[in-house]
Amino acid sequence: MPRPASSAVDKALDLIETVVRADRPLRLSELANQAGMHRATAYRILVELVRRGWIMRSEDHYLPGPVVLQFSQAAAANSLVVLSRPVLRSLSDQTAMMVNLQVLEPEGGRVIDVVRPPRLAMITDLLGELLPIHKFAGPMALVSALDEAARVPYLHAAEERGHPASARAELLKDIDRTRSTGFALERGRNEEVIASMSRAVLAAGSGRPICALTIVGLDSEFDEPTLAKLQDHLKAATAELENTLNGEASAASAKNEADADGGAADGGADHG
């Protein structure tokens, strides 16, 4: 449960964030409890948020309103690229591999950013491409984080792009294996000499996939000792990005700034 909000703005934002991150519409009592406030306080703020379109009420449940839905996918992707770019650069430097960032779309994973070292200029970066789950590690990592029902459209999309329906059981095994290990590994499925490893970045609370980080390089360089090191680097990078995207890094930074401001104010008072 979050700490009690200190202002009306904090409380409103807590309610909006709780509604947006929930995996289902919430009742007033559930919403107030998860946001850490009294029902009466939550209800009073929700009335105004509903009026302004940030939250919408359906019978006795609350869900994201039309204002939230107006934030375009492109705008969200742009923000994601800006926040993720330092992590991509660091991961590429640590591994000497190409690293890309993917988000989940209805038929696969879309590559929205790439950091490629000069030595791998011969590998296509696939920036802007929509990749299917049966050939690429990124979409596999993203889809493995979904529940079974939500995976079905991606299985159909793979079959429409040439993956035989008779091989669906094997593809499902790959998805389950990825979910179990946390890593998707593809070797030579799209191009024989290329290998990739991916891990999903998950939203706090719901566990929904926000994006995936994928390391791409020459298959010959993905030997067993190197794979273990790549997994360590990739796990650390996704954890760092999860902290950033879920607000933990920002919250810590804000607390540090507040502490520093408080110390400066105290010091000024001593000299007054």
Tab-separated table of C-alpha atoms in Angstrom:
chain	number	residue	atom	x	y	z
A	1	MET	CA	0.000	0.000	0.000
A	2	PRO	CA	1.474	3.411	-0.945
A	3	ARG	CA	2.320	5.957	1.729
A	4	PRO	CA	-0.514	8.406	2.550
A	5	ALA	CA	-0.629	11.224	0.012
A	6	SER	CA	0.335	14.649	1.304
A	7	SER	CA	-1.786	16.780	-1.028
A	8	ALA	CA	-4.965	16.705	-3.102
A	9	VAL	CA	-2.840	16.394	-6.248
A	10	ASP	CA	-0.994	13.384	-4.798
A	11	LYS	CA	-4.282	11.727	-3.924
A	12	ALA	CA	-5.771	12.333	-7.370
A	13	LEU	CA	-2.667	10.953	-9.062
A	14	ASP	CA	-2.624	7.922	-6.741
A	15	LEU	CA	-6.200	7.132	-7.764
A	16	ILE	CA	-5.500	7.590	-11.483
A	17	GLU	CA	-2.393	5.397	-11.307
A	18	THR	CA	-4.232	2.702	-9.355
A	19	VAL	CA	-7.064	2.590	-11.912
A	20	VAL	CA	-4.697	2.539	-14.913
A	21	ARG	CA	-2.459	-0.191	-13.494
A	22	ALA	CA	-5.294	-2.467	-12.348
A	23	ASP	CA	-5.884	-5.619	-14.397
A	24	ARG	CA	-9.668	-5.189	-14.027
A	25	PRO	CA	-12.185	-2.449	-13.125
A	26	LEU	CA	-12.168	-1.782	-9.367
A	27	ARG	CA	-14.935	-1.004	-6.883
A	28	LEU	CA	-14.680	2.058	-4.643
A	29	SER	CA	-13.601	0.043	-1.601
A	30	GLU	CA	-10.872	-1.782	-3.573
A	31	LEU	CA	-9.653	1.434	-5.149
A	32	ALA	CA	-9.526	3.307	-1.841
A	33	ASN	CA	-7.707	0.432	-0.158
A	34	GLN	CA	-5.086	0.085	-2.914
A	35	ALA	CA	-4.545	3.858	-3.031
A	36	GLY	CA	-4.221	3.989	0.765
A	37	MET	CA	-7.024	6.420	1.602
A	38	HIS	CA	-10.460	6.513	3.236
A	39	ARG	CA	-13.495	5.644	1.108
A	40	ALA	CA	-15.071	9.068	1.624
A	41	THR	CA	-11.886	10.841	0.537
A	42	ALA	CA	-11.467	8.580	-2.490
A	43	TYR	CA	-15.094	9.061	-3.504
A	44	ARG	CA	-14.890	12.844	-3.263
A	45	ILE	CA	-11.817	12.949	-5.513
A	46	LEU	CA	-13.223	10.353	-7.916
A	47	VAL	CA	-16.310	12.503	-8.529
A	48	GLU	CA	-14.072	15.293	-9.830
A	49	LEU	CA	-11.847	12.903	-11.825
A	50	VAL	CA	-14.912	11.395	-13.486
A	51	ARG	CA	-16.207	14.871	-14.310
A	52	ARG	CA	-12.865	15.799	-15.901
A	53	GLY	CA	-12.686	12.535	-17.871
A	54	TRP	CA	-9.582	11.040	-16.231
A	55	ILE	CA	-11.600	8.183	-14.748
A	56	MET	CA	-14.854	6.694	-15.917
A	57	ARG	CA	-17.520	4.971	-13.815
A	58	SER	CA	-19.443	1.942	-15.050
A	59	GLU	CA	-22.140	0.950	-12.545
A	60	ASP	CA	-20.106	0.528	-9.329
A	61	HIS	CA	-16.700	0.038	-10.975
A	62	TYR	CA	-14.026	2.532	-12.012
A	63	LEU	CA	-11.768	2.340	-15.069
A	64	PRO	CA	-9.572	4.658	-17.182
A	65	GLY	CA	-11.494	7.571	-18.680
A	66	PRO	CA	-11.415	9.153	-22.143
A	67	VAL	CA	-8.641	11.615	-21.260
A	68	VAL	CA	-6.302	8.717	-20.414
A	69	LEU	CA	-7.274	6.962	-23.640
A	70	GLN	CA	-6.379	10.063	-25.663
A	71	PHE	CA	-2.692	9.590	-24.914
A	72	SER	CA	-1.511	8.130	-28.211
A	73	GLN	CA	0.560	5.007	-28.633
A	74	ALA	CA	3.144	7.077	-30.498
A	75	ALA	CA	3.504	9.504	-27.583
A	76	ALA	CA	3.897	6.621	-25.142
A	77	ALA	CA	6.504	5.004	-27.387
A	78	ASN	CA	8.472	8.264	-27.639
A	79	SER	CA	8.586	8.592	-23.850
A	80	LEU	CA	9.597	4.958	-23.546
A	81	VAL	CA	12.477	5.446	-25.988
A	82	VAL	CA	13.796	8.456	-24.069
A	83	LEU	CA	13.629	6.659	-20.715
A	84	SER	CA	15.119	3.426	-22.067
A	85	ARG	CA	17.943	4.767	-24.240
A	86	PRO	CA	20.575	5.015	-21.423
A	87	VAL	CA	19.878	1.391	-20.481
A	88	LEU	CA	20.179	0.255	-24.111
A	89	ARG	CA	23.499	2.071	-24.514
A	90	SER	CA	24.897	0.641	-21.300
A	91	LEU	CA	23.803	-2.894	-22.155
A	92	SER	CA	25.313	-2.627	-25.633
A	93	ASP	CA	28.601	-1.359	-24.184
A	94	GLN	CA	28.726	-4.154	-21.613
A	95	THR	CA	28.013	-6.946	-24.113
A	96	ALA	CA	29.459	-5.518	-27.349
A	97	MET	CA	26.159	-6.621	-28.920
A	98	MET	CA	23.311	-4.842	-30.672
A	99	VAL	CA	20.421	-4.095	-28.305
A	100	ASN	CA	16.870	-3.251	-29.302
A	101	LEU	CA	13.717	-2.152	-27.512
A	102	GLN	CA	10.370	-3.708	-28.453
A	103	VAL	CA	6.759	-3.130	-27.468
A	104	LEU	CA	3.869	-5.528	-27.872
A	105	GLU	CA	1.323	-4.911	-30.629
A	106	PRO	CA	-1.667	-7.066	-31.654
A	107	GLU	CA	0.382	-9.331	-33.952
A	108	GLY	CA	3.886	-9.284	-32.498
A	109	GLY	CA	6.679	-7.090	-31.156
A	110	ARG	CA	7.487	-3.723	-32.734
A	111	VAL	CA	11.132	-2.560	-32.644
A	112	ILE	CA	11.062	1.089	-31.517
A	113	ASP	CA	14.726	1.748	-30.742
A	114	VAL	CA	18.112	0.189	-31.486
A	115	VAL	CA	21.700	0.666	-30.348
A	116	ARG	CA	24.080	-1.093	-32.751
A	117	PRO	CA	27.872	-1.119	-32.344
A	118	PRO	CA	29.899	-0.469	-35.517
A	119	ARG	CA	31.297	-4.004	-35.559
A	120	LEU	CA	27.781	-5.373	-36.161
A	121	ALA	CA	26.856	-2.979	-38.970
A	122	MET	CA	26.254	-5.999	-41.221
A	123	ILE	CA	23.222	-7.038	-39.096
A	124	THR	CA	19.935	-5.376	-40.049
A	125	ASP	CA	18.596	-3.400	-37.098
A	126	LEU	CA	14.882	-3.994	-38.013
A	127	LEU	CA	13.937	-0.598	-36.549
A	128	GLY	CA	10.203	-0.048	-37.001
A	129	GLU	CA	9.572	-3.662	-38.018
A	130	LEU	CA	6.772	-5.816	-36.550
A	131	LEU	CA	8.258	-9.186	-35.585
A	132	PRO	CA	6.323	-12.471	-35.066
A	133	ILE	CA	6.795	-14.703	-32.040
A	134	HIS	CA	7.931	-17.813	-33.946
A	135	LYS	CA	11.124	-16.219	-35.332
A	136	PHE	CA	12.243	-13.562	-32.853
A	137	ALA	CA	13.158	-13.494	-29.171
A	138	GLY	CA	11.591	-10.104	-28.361
A	139	PRO	CA	7.981	-11.002	-29.183
A	140	MET	CA	8.470	-14.380	-27.504
A	141	ALA	CA	9.559	-12.680	-24.262
A	142	LEU	CA	6.625	-10.257	-24.384
A	143	VAL	CA	3.953	-12.863	-25.169
A	144	SER	CA	5.270	-15.254	-22.510
A	145	ALA	CA	4.302	-12.639	-19.897
A	146	LEU	CA	0.634	-12.784	-20.977
A	147	ASP	CA	-1.971	-15.224	-19.709
A	148	GLU	CA	-2.950	-18.175	-21.911
A	149	ALA	CA	-6.038	-16.547	-23.402
A	150	ALA	CA	-4.146	-13.386	-24.355
A	151	ARG	CA	-1.508	-15.436	-26.180
A	152	VAL	CA	-3.931	-16.951	-28.696
A	153	PRO	CA	-4.006	-14.017	-31.176
A	154	TYR	CA	-0.214	-14.156	-31.432
A	155	LEU	CA	-0.338	-17.852	-32.244
A	156	HIS	CA	-2.824	-17.119	-35.026
A	157	ALA	CA	-0.632	-14.268	-36.299
A	158	ALA	CA	2.384	-16.603	-36.425
A	159	GLU	CA	0.414	-19.136	-38.459
A	160	GLU	CA	-0.706	-16.419	-40.858
A	161	ARG	CA	2.980	-15.588	-41.381
A	162	GLY	CA	3.961	-19.130	-42.266
A	163	HIS	CA	4.350	-21.012	-38.993
A	164	PRO	CA	2.531	-24.367	-39.433
A	165	ALA	CA	-0.509	-24.967	-37.253
A	166	SER	CA	0.816	-28.486	-36.632
A	167	ALA	CA	3.787	-26.966	-34.811
A	168	ARG	CA	1.673	-24.908	-32.398
A	169	ALA	CA	2.312	-27.301	-29.494
A	170	GLU	CA	6.063	-26.813	-29.851
A	171	LEU	CA	5.627	-23.046	-29.990
A	172	LEU	CA	3.563	-23.182	-26.800
A	173	LYS	CA	6.377	-25.135	-25.148
A	174	ASP	CA	8.798	-22.372	-26.146
A	175	ILE	CA	6.462	-19.776	-24.610
A	176	ASP	CA	6.150	-21.761	-21.372
A	177	ARG	CA	9.911	-22.269	-21.220
A	178	THR	CA	10.467	-18.546	-21.684
A	179	ARG	CA	7.974	-17.721	-18.951
A	180	SER	CA	9.677	-20.182	-16.615
A	181	THR	CA	13.255	-19.002	-17.224
A	182	GLY	CA	12.504	-15.324	-17.909
A	183	PHE	CA	14.635	-15.426	-21.069
A	184	ALA	CA	13.739	-16.005	-24.721
A	185	LEU	CA	16.542	-17.368	-26.892
A	186	GLU	CA	16.389	-17.619	-30.696
A	187	ARG	CA	19.214	-19.066	-32.760
A	188	GLY	CA	19.055	-19.023	-36.538
A	189	ARG	CA	15.282	-18.988	-36.953
A	190	ASN	CA	15.176	-15.786	-38.971
A	191	GLU	CA	18.786	-15.747	-40.216
A	192	GLU	CA	21.106	-18.711	-39.692
A	193	VAL	CA	24.091	-16.702	-38.489
A	194	ILE	CA	22.128	-14.458	-36.095
A	195	ALA	CA	21.118	-15.184	-32.491
A	196	SER	CA	19.164	-13.122	-29.988
A	197	MET	CA	18.190	-13.193	-26.323
A	198	SER	CA	15.347	-11.175	-24.820
A	199	ARG	CA	13.730	-10.452	-21.474
A	200	ALA	CA	10.467	-8.608	-20.782
A	201	VAL	CA	10.178	-5.517	-18.597
A	202	LEU	CA	7.049	-5.873	-16.457
A	203	ALA	CA	4.664	-3.397	-14.861
A	204	ALA	CA	4.570	-3.370	-11.074
A	205	GLY	CA	1.484	-4.993	-9.621
A	206	SER	CA	-0.161	-6.297	-12.793
A	207	GLY	CA	2.899	-8.041	-14.239
A	208	ARG	CA	1.914	-6.899	-17.720
A	209	PRO	CA	4.743	-6.603	-20.254
A	210	ILE	CA	5.703	-2.974	-20.861
A	211	CYS	CA	8.493	-3.673	-23.322
A	212	ALA	CA	11.368	-6.075	-23.948
A	213	LEU	CA	15.132	-5.636	-24.172
A	214	THR	CA	16.783	-7.857	-26.774
A	215	ILE	CA	20.478	-8.591	-27.301
A	216	VAL	CA	21.339	-9.461	-30.917
A	217	GLY	CA	24.625	-10.742	-32.314
A	218	LEU	CA	26.390	-13.418	-34.299
A	219	ASP	CA	25.287	-16.929	-33.400
A	220	SER	CA	28.909	-18.047	-33.071
A	221	GLU	CA	29.324	-15.642	-30.152
A	222	PHE	CA	26.419	-17.103	-28.173
A	223	ASP	CA	28.423	-19.987	-26.680
A	224	GLU	CA	27.568	-21.357	-23.247
A	225	PRO	CA	29.979	-19.224	-21.150
A	226	THR	CA	28.917	-16.090	-23.020
A	227	LEU	CA	25.209	-16.933	-22.669
A	228	ALA	CA	25.496	-16.967	-18.888
A	229	LYS	CA	27.157	-13.535	-18.899
A	230	LEU	CA	24.588	-12.155	-21.343
A	231	GLN	CA	21.773	-13.369	-19.075
A	232	ASP	CA	23.328	-11.588	-16.092
A	233	HIS	CA	23.697	-8.322	-18.008
A	234	LEU	CA	20.201	-8.582	-19.477
A	235	LYS	CA	18.608	-9.353	-16.113
A	236	ALA	CA	20.313	-6.358	-14.513
A	237	ALA	CA	19.306	-4.070	-17.395
A	238	THR	CA	15.638	-5.083	-17.315
A	239	ALA	CA	15.574	-4.655	-13.537
A	240	GLU	CA	17.009	-1.152	-13.907
A	241	LEU	CA	14.446	-0.261	-16.578
A	242	GLU	CA	11.585	-1.720	-14.512
A	243	ASN	CA	12.597	0.520	-11.610
A	244	THR	CA	12.651	3.536	-13.904
A	245	LEU	CA	9.341	2.824	-15.641
A	246	ASN	CA	7.541	1.842	-12.446
A	247	GLY	CA	8.591	5.086	-10.788
A	248	GLU	CA	10.905	3.671	-8.136
A	249	ALA	CA	13.970	5.528	-9.394
A	250	SER	CA	12.006	8.764	-9.728
A	251	ALA	CA	10.573	8.384	-6.237
A	252	ALA	CA	14.034	7.809	-4.773
A	253	SER	CA	15.403	10.806	-6.671
A	254	ALA	CA	12.544	13.008	-5.488
A	255	LYS	CA	13.113	11.905	-1.889
A	256	ASN	CA	16.818	12.672	-2.143
A	257	GLU	CA	16.075	16.113	-3.576
A	258	ALA	CA	13.530	16.790	-0.841
A	259	ASP	CA	16.035	15.718	1.831
A	260	ALA	CA	18.681	17.963	0.283
A	261	ASP	CA	16.282	20.900	0.137
A	262	GLY	CA	15.319	20.307	3.736
A	263	GLY	CA	18.965	20.247	4.779
A	264	ALA	CA	19.664	23.460	2.901
A	265	ALA	CA	16.686	25.134	4.549
A	266	ASP	CA	17.867	24.014	7.978
A	267	GLY	CA	21.345	25.335	7.245
A	268	GLY	CA	19.927	28.668	6.123
A	269	ALA	CA	17.926	28.959	9.325
A	270	ASP	CA	21.063	28.387	11.392
A	271	HIS	CA	22.781	31.300	9.664
A	272	GLY	CA	19.747	33.567	9.918
